[in-house]
Short mmCIF file of C-alpha atoms in Angstrom, two decimals:
data_model
loop_
_atom_site.label_atom_id
_atom_site.label_comp_id
_atom_site.label_asym_id
_atom_site.label_seq_id
_atom_site.Cartn_x
_atom_site.Cartn_y
_atom_site.Cartn_z
CA UNK A 1 0.00 0.00 0.00
CA UNK A 2 1.36 3.42 -0.97
CA UNK A 3 2.22 5.65 1.95
CA UNK A 4 0.37 8.94 2.23
CA UNK A 5 1.87 12.43 2.34
CA UNK A 6 -0.29 15.50 3.02
CA UNK A 7 1.24 18.74 1.72
CA UNK A 8 -0.06 21.94 3.32
CA UNK A 9 1.31 24.78 1.22
CA UNK A 10 1.14 28.54 1.52
CA UNK A 11 1.68 28.98 -2.22
CA UNK A 12 1.60 26.76 -5.30
CA UNK A 13 2.53 27.73 -8.87
CA UNK A 14 0.90 28.32 -11.32
CA UNK A 15 -2.02 29.60 -9.23
CA UNK A 16 0.13 32.39 -7.77
CA UNK A 17 3.29 34.10 -9.13
CA UNK A 18 6.51 32.10 -9.24
CA UNK A 19 8.65 32.19 -6.11
CA UNK A 20 10.88 29.68 -4.30
CA UNK A 21 7.89 28.82 -2.12
CA UNK A 22 5.31 28.46 -4.90
CA UNK A 23 7.61 26.48 -7.21
CA UNK A 24 8.52 24.00 -4.47
CA UNK A 25 4.83 23.92 -3.56
CA UNK A 26 4.22 22.50 -7.04
CA UNK A 27 7.39 20.52 -7.74
CA UNK A 28 7.87 18.66 -4.46
CA UNK A 29 4.39 17.05 -4.35
CA UNK A 30 4.82 16.13 -8.03
CA UNK A 31 8.20 14.51 -7.38
CA UNK A 32 6.92 12.60 -4.35
CA UNK A 33 3.85 11.43 -6.28
CA UNK A 34 6.09 10.24 -9.13
CA UNK A 35 7.99 8.08 -6.63
CA UNK A 36 4.84 6.14 -5.81
CA UNK A 37 3.48 7.95 -2.78
CA UNK A 38 -0.19 8.86 -2.46
CA UNK A 39 -0.51 12.60 -1.88
CA UNK A 40 -3.05 15.30 -1.08
CA UNK A 41 -2.16 18.96 -1.50
CA UNK A 42 -3.81 22.05 0.03
CA UNK A 43 -3.35 25.81 -0.22
CA UNK A 44 -5.43 28.94 0.57
CA UNK A 45 -7.71 30.22 -2.18
CA UNK A 46 -6.02 33.62 -2.31
CA UNK A 47 -8.04 36.44 -3.82
CA UNK A 48 -5.61 36.92 -6.70
CA UNK A 49 -6.22 33.39 -8.01
CA UNK A 50 -8.13 33.38 -11.29
CA UNK A 51 -10.71 30.64 -10.72
CA UNK A 52 -11.78 30.40 -14.36
CA UNK A 53 -8.23 30.16 -15.71
CA UNK A 54 -7.27 27.68 -12.99
CA UNK A 55 -10.52 25.72 -13.51
CA UNK A 56 -11.37 25.71 -9.81
CA UNK A 57 -14.73 24.34 -8.76
CA UNK A 58 -16.40 23.94 -5.39
CA UNK A 59 -16.60 20.51 -3.75
CA UNK A 60 -20.09 20.71 -2.30
CA UNK A 61 -19.80 17.54 -0.17
CA UNK A 62 -16.77 19.00 1.64
CA UNK A 63 -18.02 22.58 2.02
CA UNK A 64 -20.59 23.96 4.44
CA UNK A 65 -18.85 23.65 7.79
CA UNK A 66 -18.46 26.68 10.06
CA UNK A 67 -15.24 27.19 12.02
CA UNK A 68 -15.43 29.31 15.17
CA UNK A 69 -12.44 31.61 15.62
CA UNK A 70 -12.46 34.30 18.30
CA UNK A 71 -16.14 33.51 18.99
CA UNK A 72 -17.13 34.22 15.38
CA UNK A 73 -18.46 31.71 12.83
CA UNK A 74 -16.56 31.55 9.55
CA UNK A 75 -17.95 29.40 6.69
CA UNK A 76 -15.49 26.93 5.18
CA UNK A 77 -15.58 26.51 1.40
CA UNK A 78 -13.52 23.84 -0.37
CA UNK A 79 -12.54 24.09 -4.02
CA UNK A 80 -10.40 21.83 -6.17
CA UNK A 81 -8.39 21.96 -9.39
CA UNK A 82 -5.66 19.98 -11.13
CA UNK A 83 -2.27 21.23 -12.33
CA UNK A 84 -2.41 19.49 -15.68
CA UNK A 85 1.31 19.79 -16.46
CA UNK A 86 2.27 17.70 -13.42
CA UNK A 87 -1.02 15.86 -12.76
CA UNK A 88 -1.26 17.12 -9.19
CA UNK A 89 -4.69 17.80 -7.67
CA UNK A 90 -4.93 20.80 -5.35
CA UNK A 91 -7.58 21.51 -2.72
CA UNK A 92 -8.22 25.15 -1.88
CA UNK A 93 -9.38 26.48 1.50
CA UNK A 94 -11.70 29.41 0.89
CA UNK A 95 -13.64 31.95 2.90
CA UNK A 96 -14.92 35.32 1.69
CA UNK A 97 -13.63 37.36 4.62
CA UNK A 98 -10.24 35.69 5.01
CA UNK A 99 -9.27 34.84 1.43
CA UNK A 100 -11.49 35.56 -1.60
CA UNK A 101 -11.77 39.30 -0.99
CA UNK A 102 -8.06 39.75 -0.26
CA UNK A 103 -4.70 39.51 -1.94
CA UNK A 104 -2.27 36.98 -0.46
CA UNK A 105 -0.53 37.59 2.88
CA UNK A 106 0.03 41.28 2.02
CA UNK A 107 -2.42 43.96 0.89
CA UNK A 108 -2.18 46.25 -2.16
CA UNK A 109 0.34 48.48 -0.36
CA UNK A 110 2.65 45.58 0.52
CA UNK A 111 1.72 45.56 4.22
CA UNK A 112 0.91 42.36 6.12
CA UNK A 113 -2.80 41.92 6.81
CA UNK A 114 -3.51 42.62 10.47
CA UNK A 115 -5.48 39.38 10.87
CA UNK A 116 -2.92 37.08 9.20
CA UNK A 117 -2.78 35.08 12.42
CA UNK A 118 -6.51 34.35 12.29
CA UNK A 119 -6.20 33.50 8.60
CA UNK A 120 -3.44 30.98 9.36
CA UNK A 121 -5.60 29.41 12.09
CA UNK A 122 -8.61 29.15 9.77
CA UNK A 123 -6.44 27.66 7.03
CA UNK A 124 -4.91 25.05 9.36
CA UNK A 125 -8.18 23.96 10.88
CA UNK A 126 -9.90 24.04 7.49
CA UNK A 127 -7.33 21.64 6.04
CA UNK A 128 -7.46 19.24 8.99
CA UNK A 129 -11.26 19.16 9.10
CA UNK A 130 -11.37 18.54 5.34
CA UNK A 131 -8.88 15.68 5.58
CA UNK A 132 -11.10 14.12 8.25
CA UNK A 133 -14.08 14.39 5.89
CA UNK A 134 -12.06 12.73 3.14
CA UNK A 135 -11.44 9.81 5.53
CA UNK A 136 -7.84 9.90 4.41
CA UNK A 137 -5.10 9.10 6.96
CA UNK A 138 -1.71 10.70 6.18
CA UNK A 139 1.50 9.10 7.35
CA UNK A 140 3.32 12.44 7.10
CA UNK A 141 2.09 16.01 6.97
CA UNK A 142 4.56 18.35 5.25
CA UNK A 143 4.04 22.06 5.97
CA UNK A 144 5.49 24.66 3.59
CA UNK A 145 5.25 28.38 4.37
CA UNK A 146 4.48 30.27 7.58
CA UNK A 147 0.74 30.21 6.81
CA UNK A 148 0.85 26.50 7.73
CA UNK A 149 3.01 27.00 10.85
CA UNK A 150 0.25 26.30 13.38
CA UNK A 151 -0.51 22.87 11.87
CA UNK A 152 2.19 20.98 13.84
CA UNK A 153 0.91 22.49 17.09
CA UNK A 154 -2.66 21.44 16.33
CA UNK A 155 -1.68 17.93 15.20
CA UNK A 156 0.13 17.22 18.47
CA UNK A 157 -2.52 18.83 20.70
CA UNK A 158 -6.05 19.60 19.47
CA UNK A 159 -6.15 16.74 16.91
CA UNK A 160 -3.89 14.17 18.57
CA UNK A 161 -6.82 11.84 19.40
CA UNK A 162 -8.40 12.07 15.95
CA UNK A 163 -8.14 8.71 14.10
CA UNK A 164 -6.95 10.54 10.98
CA UNK A 165 -3.87 11.94 12.75
CA UNK A 166 -3.07 9.69 15.74
CA UNK A 167 0.14 8.30 14.24
CA UNK A 168 0.91 11.10 11.79
CA UNK A 169 4.41 12.60 11.70
CA UNK A 170 4.93 16.27 10.84
CA UNK A 171 7.67 17.86 8.73
CA UNK A 172 8.13 21.63 8.49
CA UNK A 173 10.02 23.35 5.67
CA UNK A 174 11.68 26.64 6.62
CA UNK A 175 11.84 29.50 4.12
CA UNK A 176 13.17 33.04 4.24
CA UNK A 177 11.24 35.54 6.37
CA UNK A 178 8.32 37.00 4.40
CA UNK A 179 6.49 38.54 7.39
CA UNK A 180 7.24 42.21 7.93
CA UNK A 181 5.24 42.70 11.12
CA UNK A 182 4.03 40.88 14.21
CA UNK A 183 0.76 38.98 14.33
CA UNK A 184 -2.21 40.56 16.06
CA UNK A 185 -2.04 40.51 19.90
CA UNK A 186 -5.14 38.27 20.00
CA UNK A 187 -3.32 35.49 18.11
CA UNK A 188 -2.69 33.35 21.20
CA UNK A 189 -6.32 33.58 22.28
CA UNK A 190 -7.57 32.67 18.80
CA UNK A 191 -5.14 29.74 18.63
CA UNK A 192 -6.68 28.02 21.67
CA UNK A 193 -8.78 25.04 20.61
CA UNK A 194 -9.54 21.79 22.43
CA UNK A 195 -6.22 20.61 23.95
CA UNK A 196 -4.31 23.45 22.30
CA UNK A 197 -4.43 25.45 25.52
CA UNK A 198 -3.13 28.80 26.70
CA UNK A 199 -0.83 26.97 29.12
CA UNK A 200 1.08 25.44 26.21
CA UNK A 201 1.62 28.88 24.68
CA UNK A 202 3.19 30.46 27.78
CA UNK A 203 6.79 29.76 26.69
CA UNK A 204 6.28 31.99 23.66
CA UNK A 205 6.34 35.76 23.39
CA UNK A 206 3.07 37.63 23.79
CA UNK A 207 3.24 38.77 20.17
CA UNK A 208 4.34 36.39 17.45
CA UNK A 209 6.72 37.48 14.72
CA UNK A 210 8.11 35.22 11.97
CA UNK A 211 10.80 33.70 14.21
CA UNK A 212 8.41 32.99 17.08
CA UNK A 213 5.91 31.38 14.71
CA UNK A 214 8.70 29.28 13.22
CA UNK A 215 9.76 28.13 16.70
CA UNK A 216 6.17 27.06 17.43
CA UNK A 217 6.20 24.97 14.24
CA UNK A 218 9.62 23.48 15.03
CA UNK A 219 8.67 22.57 18.61
CA UNK A 220 5.80 20.37 17.43
CA UNK A 221 7.44 18.90 14.29
CA UNK A 222 9.18 15.55 13.86
CA UNK A 223 11.53 16.88 11.18
CA UNK A 224 12.67 20.24 9.76
CA UNK A 225 13.81 21.05 6.21
CA UNK A 226 15.99 23.96 5.11
CA UNK A 227 14.04 24.55 1.91
CA UNK A 228 16.05 27.53 0.62
CA UNK A 229 19.66 28.70 0.88
CA UNK A 230 18.92 31.82 2.96
CA UNK A 231 17.06 30.12 5.82
CA UNK A 232 17.64 31.71 9.22
CA UNK A 233 20.58 29.81 10.70
CA UNK A 234 19.35 30.54 14.23
CA UNK A 235 16.14 28.63 13.49
CA UNK A 236 18.10 25.65 12.17
CA UNK A 237 20.23 25.81 15.31
CA UNK A 238 17.06 25.93 17.41
CA UNK A 239 15.83 22.72 15.76
CA UNK A 240 19.21 21.12 16.42
CA UNK A 241 19.05 22.07 20.09
CA UNK A 242 15.68 20.33 20.28
CA UNK A 243 17.24 17.20 18.71
CA UNK A 244 14.81 17.39 15.82
CA UNK A 245 16.14 15.81 12.59
CA UNK A 246 17.11 18.46 10.00
CA UNK A 247 17.46 18.07 6.23
CA UNK A 248 19.98 20.65 5.07
CA UNK A 249 19.51 22.70 1.92
CA UNK A 250 20.47 21.12 -1.39
CA UNK A 251 19.75 22.19 -4.96
CA UNK A 252 20.02 18.66 -6.35
CA UNK A 253 17.80 15.57 -6.11
CA UNK A 254 15.23 17.35 -3.96
CA UNK A 255 12.59 14.66 -4.34
CA UNK A 256 14.99 11.79 -3.63
CA UNK A 257 16.50 13.59 -0.64
CA UNK A 258 13.03 14.27 0.73
CA UNK A 259 11.96 10.66 0.27
CA UNK A 260 15.00 9.52 2.25
CA UNK A 261 14.23 12.10 4.93
CA UNK A 262 10.64 10.89 5.15
CA UNK A 263 12.00 7.39 5.69
CA UNK A 264 14.03 8.56 8.70
CA UNK A 265 11.00 10.35 10.16
CA UNK A 266 8.58 7.50 9.51
CA UNK A 267 10.55 4.25 8.96
CA UNK A 268 7.43 2.27 8.07
CA UNK A 269 7.35 4.21 4.79
CA UNK A 270 10.62 2.60 3.75
CA UNK A 271 9.58 -0.84 4.97
CA UNK A 272 6.25 -0.83 3.16
CA UNK A 273 7.75 0.63 -0.02
CA UNK A 274 10.16 -2.31 -0.16
CA UNK A 275 7.26 -4.76 0.26
CA UNK A 276 5.34 -3.40 -2.73
#
């Protein structure tokens, strides 16, 4: 049986402009799928995505749930499309207030949206609730981009008893800092959910910047990847201090290197691949 990798991406080309993050968001899932793994891939339905050109359509059976964040209901809409050039299907997390009526993580002036923290929380919970509905059990969740940084925390706390995620390992890819401001002061309060309690957030600063958010992701991950050359060395050192396995940056054989890294994080992947 093919092992299952869930990719939770901030950006994926060609739906958004090319960048290191968006190109890896497309190419890595494709490479891993080509090596025989079963994958699912998610990203936010940013407001600058052309739905007609990208051939997005709503998945009615997955949409319709409301997620409560900061005591407010937010409807969850799921859309899907396929990147024909690489045969990768992408699920989109959508919501009018958080995504469709906005740009990406920055507004028209280039400033970070003040509620980016809430948007990241909605995105994370939206993905995990959708995966539950799909009745699909990932062996590894691979998070790419700070918008997915709260996923490891939720997997190991709020969702740790969910059958879909009980034995799931989490890998976080680190990229260069793209946040220019701190998250809203209410971020910690909004992040609380089930067993993801305020007590667990006490070790962190009151206001989260990019580094603090990255540390949260690292603390609850089973592996960390230096996805680009200019990754913050302090964050890689932080992962090392926590004795978390790190895959160092390499320009070559990205898919093969990642497959080997997955095998160290979740050895059963290697064992079952050899049995097939």
